[in-house]
Coordinates of C-alpha atoms and ligand atoms in Angstrom, one line a residue:
M19 CA 39.8 61.6 24.1
N20 CA 37.9 58.2 24.3
K21 CA 35.1 57.6 21.8
V22 CA 31.8 56.5 23.4
D23 CA 29.0 54.6 21.7
V24 CA 25.7 54.2 23.5
Y25 CA 23.4 51.5 22.1
Y26 CA 19.8 51.3 23.3
F27 CA 16.5 49.4 22.9
S28 CA 13.2 51.0 24.0
G29 CA 9.5 50.3 23.7
T30 CA 8.0 53.2 25.6
G31 CA 10.8 55.6 25.9
N32 CA 12.3 55.1 29.3
S33 CA 15.5 53.4 28.0
L34 CA 15.7 56.1 25.3
V35 CA 15.7 58.9 27.8
L36 CA 18.3 57.3 30.0
A37 CA 20.5 56.5 26.9
K38 CA 20.2 60.1 25.7
L39 CA 21.2 61.5 29.1
V40 CA 24.2 59.2 29.5
A41 CA 25.3 59.7 25.9
E42 CA 25.1 63.5 26.2
R43 CA 27.0 63.5 29.5
L44 CA 29.7 61.3 28.2
G45 CA 29.9 63.0 24.8
G46 CA 29.0 59.8 23.1
D47 CA 27.0 58.8 20.0
L48 CA 23.5 57.3 20.4
I49 CA 22.7 54.2 18.3
P50 CA 19.5 52.3 18.3
I51 CA 20.1 48.5 18.6
A52 CA 17.1 47.9 16.2
S53 CA 19.0 49.8 13.5
V54 CA 22.0 47.5 13.5
I55 CA 20.6 44.2 14.7
D56 CA 20.4 42.7 11.2
R57 CA 24.1 43.1 10.6
E58 CA 26.2 39.9 10.7
K59 CA 28.6 41.5 13.2
I60 CA 28.4 44.7 15.3
E61 CA 31.8 46.3 15.6
P62 CA 31.7 49.6 17.7
A63 CA 34.5 51.9 16.7
A64 CA 34.6 53.2 20.3
D65 CA 36.7 52.7 23.3
V66 CA 33.7 52.7 25.6
T67 CA 30.4 50.9 24.6
G68 CA 27.2 51.4 26.6
I69 CA 24.1 49.2 26.3
V70 CA 20.8 50.6 27.7
F71 CA 17.7 48.4 27.8
P72 CA 14.5 47.5 29.7
V73 CA 14.1 44.3 31.8
Y74 CA 11.6 41.9 30.4
Y75 CA 10.3 39.0 32.6
A76 CA 13.1 39.5 35.1
D77 CA 15.8 39.1 32.4
T78 CA 17.3 40.5 29.2
P79 CA 15.1 41.2 26.1
N80 CA 15.7 38.9 23.1
I81 CA 16.9 41.7 20.8
V82 CA 19.5 42.7 23.4
R83 CA 20.7 39.1 23.7
R84 CA 21.0 38.9 19.9
F85 CA 22.9 42.2 19.9
A86 CA 25.4 40.9 22.5
E87 CA 25.9 37.7 20.5
K88 CA 27.0 39.9 17.5
L89 CA 29.0 42.5 19.4
E90 CA 32.7 42.4 18.5
T91 CA 34.9 44.7 20.6
T92 CA 38.6 44.5 21.1
E93 CA 39.9 43.0 24.4
G94 CA 40.3 45.5 27.1
K95 CA 37.6 47.9 25.9
Y96 CA 35.2 49.1 28.6
I97 CA 31.6 47.9 28.1
F98 CA 28.9 49.1 30.5
A99 CA 25.1 48.4 30.6
I100 CA 22.1 50.2 32.1
S101 CA 19.2 47.9 32.8
N102 CA 16.0 49.7 33.7
Y103 CA 12.8 48.3 35.2
G104 CA 9.6 49.0 37.1
G105 CA 10.6 46.6 40.0
G106 CA 14.0 45.0 39.8
A107 CA 16.8 44.0 37.5
G108 CA 16.3 40.3 37.9
D109 CA 19.0 38.4 36.0
S110 CA 19.3 40.9 33.2
L111 CA 22.8 42.2 33.8
K112 CA 24.1 38.7 34.7
T113 CA 22.6 37.2 31.5
L114 CA 24.2 40.0 29.4
D115 CA 27.5 39.4 31.1
G116 CA 27.2 35.7 30.5
I117 CA 26.6 36.1 26.8
L118 CA 29.6 38.5 26.4
R119 CA 31.8 36.1 28.4
S120 CA 30.8 33.2 26.2
R121 CA 32.4 35.1 23.4
G122 CA 35.5 36.2 25.2
E123 CA 34.3 39.6 26.2
A124 CA 32.7 40.8 29.5
L125 CA 30.6 43.4 31.0
S126 CA 32.9 45.8 32.7
A127 CA 30.1 47.4 34.7
G128 CA 26.3 47.0 35.0
F129 CA 23.9 49.5 36.5
G130 CA 20.3 49.2 37.5
V131 CA 17.9 52.1 37.2
H132 CA 14.4 52.2 38.5
M133 CA 11.9 53.8 36.0
P134 CA 8.0 53.8 35.8
Q135 CA 6.4 50.4 35.0
N136 CA 5.1 50.3 31.4
A137 CA 3.4 46.9 31.5
F138 CA 0.8 47.3 34.3
H139 CA -0.6 50.0 36.7
K140 CA 1.1 50.4 40.0
P141 CA -1.2 52.7 41.9
W142 CA 1.5 53.7 44.4
E143 CA 4.0 54.6 41.7
M144 CA 5.1 58.3 41.6
K145 CA 6.3 58.8 38.1
S146 CA 7.8 62.3 38.5
L147 CA 9.8 61.1 41.5
A148 CA 11.0 58.1 39.6
Y149 CA 12.2 60.4 36.7
R150 CA 14.0 62.7 39.2
Q151 CA 15.7 59.8 40.9
A152 CA 16.7 58.3 37.6
T153 CA 18.4 61.5 36.6
K154 CA 20.4 61.5 39.8
R155 CA 21.3 57.9 39.2
I156 CA 22.6 58.9 35.8
D157 CA 25.0 61.3 37.6
F158 CA 26.3 58.4 39.6
I159 CA 26.6 56.2 36.4
V160 CA 28.5 58.9 34.5
R161 CA 31.0 59.3 37.3
A162 CA 31.4 55.5 37.6
V163 CA 32.0 55.1 33.8
E164 CA 34.4 58.0 33.7
A165 CA 36.3 56.4 36.6
R166 CA 36.1 53.0 34.7
R167 CA 34.6 51.3 37.8
T168 CA 33.8 47.6 37.5
G169 CA 31.1 45.4 39.0
L170 CA 27.3 45.3 39.2
F171 CA 25.6 48.3 40.8
Y172 CA 21.9 47.7 41.5
S173 CA 19.5 50.6 42.4
N174 CA 18.1 48.6 45.3
V175 CA 20.4 45.9 46.6
L176 CA 17.9 44.7 49.2
V177 CA 15.2 43.9 46.6
Q178 CA 17.8 42.4 44.3
T179 CA 19.0 40.0 47.1
M180 CA 15.5 39.2 48.3
M181 CA 14.2 38.3 44.8
S182 CA 17.2 36.4 43.7
P183 CA 16.1 32.9 45.1
F184 CA 12.8 33.3 43.3
Q185 CA 14.3 33.8 39.9
G186 CA 13.8 30.2 38.7
W187 CA 10.2 30.2 39.9
I188 CA 9.4 33.6 38.2
R189 CA 10.8 32.3 34.9
R190 CA 8.7 29.1 35.2
M191 CA 5.5 31.1 35.9
T192 CA 6.4 33.4 33.0
A193 CA 6.7 30.5 30.6
L194 CA 3.2 29.3 31.7
Y195 CA 1.8 32.8 31.1
L196 CA 3.4 33.1 27.7
E197 CA 2.2 29.7 26.6
K198 CA -1.3 31.1 27.2
A199 CA -0.6 34.5 25.7
S200 CA 0.8 32.9 22.5
N201 CA -1.9 30.1 22.3
T202 CA 0.9 27.5 22.5
P203 CA -0.4 24.1 23.6
A204 CA 1.0 23.4 27.1
P205 CA 3.2 21.9 28.3
S206 CA 5.3 23.1 25.3
G207 CA 8.7 22.8 27.0
L208 CA 9.6 26.1 25.2
S209 CA 11.7 28.7 27.1
V210 CA 10.5 32.2 27.8
E211 CA 12.8 33.5 25.0
Q212 CA 11.2 31.0 22.5
L213 CA 7.7 31.9 23.5
M214 CA 8.1 35.7 23.5
P215 CA 8.2 36.1 19.6
L216 CA 5.0 34.1 19.3
C217 CA 3.0 36.4 21.6
G218 CA 2.4 38.9 18.8
A219 CA -0.4 36.4 17.9
S220 CA -2.3 37.7 21.0
F221 CA -2.7 41.2 19.6
A222 CA -5.7 42.4 17.6
A223 CA -7.1 45.9 16.8
D224 CA -10.8 46.5 17.5
E225 CA -13.3 48.8 15.7
K226 CA -11.6 51.9 17.1
C227 CA -8.7 51.3 14.7
T228 CA -8.4 54.0 12.0
G229 CA -5.7 52.3 10.0
C230 CA -3.3 55.2 10.8
G231 CA -0.3 52.9 10.8
I232 CA 1.4 54.3 13.9
C233 CA 1.7 50.8 15.4
V234 CA 3.6 49.8 12.2
R235 CA 5.9 52.8 12.6
V236 CA 6.7 52.3 16.3
C237 CA 7.4 48.5 16.1
P238 CA 11.2 48.2 16.3
V239 CA 11.3 44.9 14.6
H240 CA 8.8 45.4 11.8
N241 CA 6.4 42.8 13.3
I242 CA 3.2 44.5 12.1
E243 CA 1.8 44.7 8.6
I244 CA -1.3 46.6 7.5
V245 CA -3.7 44.3 5.6
D246 CA -7.0 45.7 4.4
K247 CA -6.4 48.9 6.5
K248 CA -6.0 46.8 9.7
P249 CA -2.8 45.8 11.5
V250 CA -1.8 42.1 11.4
W251 CA 0.9 40.9 13.8
Q252 CA 3.6 38.5 12.7
N253 CA 5.7 36.1 14.8
R254 CA 8.8 38.0 15.8
C255 CA 7.4 40.1 18.6
E256 CA 9.9 41.5 21.2
N257 CA 7.0 42.1 23.6
C258 CA 8.0 45.8 24.0
L259 CA 4.4 47.0 24.0
A260 CA 5.2 50.0 21.8
C261 CA 2.3 49.2 19.4
F262 CA -0.2 48.9 22.4
N263 CA 1.0 52.0 24.2
W264 CA 1.4 54.4 21.2
C265 CA -1.9 53.6 19.4
P266 CA -3.7 56.9 19.4
T267 CA -7.2 55.4 19.7
N268 CA -6.4 52.6 22.2
A269 CA -7.6 50.1 19.7
I270 CA -5.1 47.3 20.4
H271 CA -5.9 44.5 22.8
G272 CA -4.1 41.3 23.6
A273 CA -3.2 38.8 26.3
L274 CA 0.2 40.6 26.8
A275 CA -1.5 43.8 27.7
N276 CA -5.1 43.3 28.6
T277 CA -5.3 46.1 31.2
G278 CA -6.6 49.6 30.6
Y279 CA -3.2 51.0 31.7
R280 CA -1.2 52.7 29.0
Y281 CA 2.2 54.4 29.4
H282 CA 4.9 56.1 27.5
H283 CA 7.6 58.5 28.7
P284 CA 6.2 62.0 28.4
D285 CA 9.3 63.4 26.6
V286 CA 9.4 60.7 23.9
T287 CA 7.4 60.9 20.6
V288 CA 6.2 58.4 18.0
R289 CA 8.9 59.7 15.8
D290 CA 11.7 59.0 18.4
I291 CA 10.5 55.4 18.9
G292 CA 9.8 54.8 15.2
G293 CA 13.2 56.1 14.3
Q294 CA 14.9 53.2 16.1
S295 CA 14.6 50.8 13.2
D296 CA 16.0 53.3 10.6
I297 CA 19.1 51.7 9.2
P298 CA 22.0 54.2 9.6
A299 CA 23.6 55.5 6.4
Ligands
FMN310 C1 7.1 42.4 28.4 C2 7.6 43.2 29.6 C3 8.1 42.6 30.7 C4 8.5 43.3 31.8 N1 9.1 42.7 32.8 C5 9.5 43.4 33.9 C6 10.1 42.7 35.0 O1 10.2 41.5 35.0 N2 10.6 43.4 36.0 C7 10.4 44.8 36.1 O2 10.8 45.4 37.0 N3 9.9 45.5 35.0 C8 9.4 44.8 33.9 N4 8.9 45.5 32.9 C9 8.8 46.9 32.9 C10 9.9 47.6 32.1 O3 11.2 47.0 32.2 C11 10.1 49.1 32.5 O4 8.9 49.8 32.5 C12 11.1 49.8 31.5 O5 11.5 51.0 32.1 C13 10.5 50.0 30.1 O6 11.5 50.6 29.3 P1 11.2 51.3 27.8 O7 10.2 52.4 28.1 O8 12.5 51.7 27.4 O9 10.5 50.2 27.0 C14 8.4 44.7 31.8 C15 7.9 45.4 30.7 C16 7.5 44.6 29.6 C17 6.9 45.4 28.4
SF4_311 S1 -2.0 52.6 15.8 FE1 -4.0 51.9 16.4 S2 -5.4 53.1 15.1 FE2 -3.4 53.2 14.1 S3 -3.4 51.4 12.7 FE3 -2.5 50.7 14.6 S4 -4.2 49.8 15.8 FE4 -5.1 51.1 14.2
SF4_312 S1 4.5 43.8 17.7 FE1 4.1 45.4 19.3 S2 4.9 44.5 21.2 FE2 5.7 43.3 19.5 S3 7.7 44.1 19.0 FE3 6.3 45.2 17.7 S4 5.7 47.0 18.8 FE4 6.6 45.6 20.3

């Protein structure tokens, strides 16, 4: 029987739930990307490798890019990815495939899954419907992986095709937005990926902060330290919004998340998200 490893990255639990479902159904092991990212090389001892992650700014999160740059599998092994999003996959699956190809590997199959938006409020969004549809989508993905299907399978091909010509414009607008969010003097010429880590600078905790340290626990890349009982953000932020969304007193504010909207998947706990960065024995 083929061994399956499912790697995931998640800020608010959507990717974790999808990764768990797919790992259970394929009889695979679930491995947080944050727990292995500091290794020099990542060598899955599996015949099938899955990568589950959220879309950030119409593309692939930085930590998932770094993961793909370190991934060493043997030629001919099946690699699939599940990109999930509140709107569309953007270039996330193509970017991941490009990184793997630059290293002599390739994405065998990429799947898009629609999930609730975690970064801003969409009044028309029906979360329970999105969860049900995502579970059905996992049925399709499991069958496709078992059949070793190849190609990119978006959840909404029409949205994907319509948005594709605007990708360059979206990324330019995102860079302008992140320059502001990170207090970087414009025009900086920095890419979205270079600006993202600097955005932790935009976060601060107000007087509602109790110093409980939950933000420190849920940050998958240890970007927050408690100084004088208050969190202080460093400069390696992944923009995952875990700290913002899991703070029990809603004390965190910042240019990245300045709305009153907060979200995390109802079946995922602080412990689940915090456990991501635990180094495996
Ligand atoms: C910084 C950031 C950027 C995002 N950018 C996009 C985007 O460009 N397109 C989109 O459809 N969803 C976007 N989202 C929404 C997430 O991809 C989506 O809610 C995902 O399911 C969250 O997964 P998680 O709960 O595992 O963190 C963004 C979320 C964050 C935090
Ligand atoms: S999670 Fe919220 S209340 Fe707890 S230390 Fe962080 S900012 Fe303060
Ligand atoms: S500082 Fe907050 S937004 Fe940045 S990586 Fe850590 S938890 Fe995510």
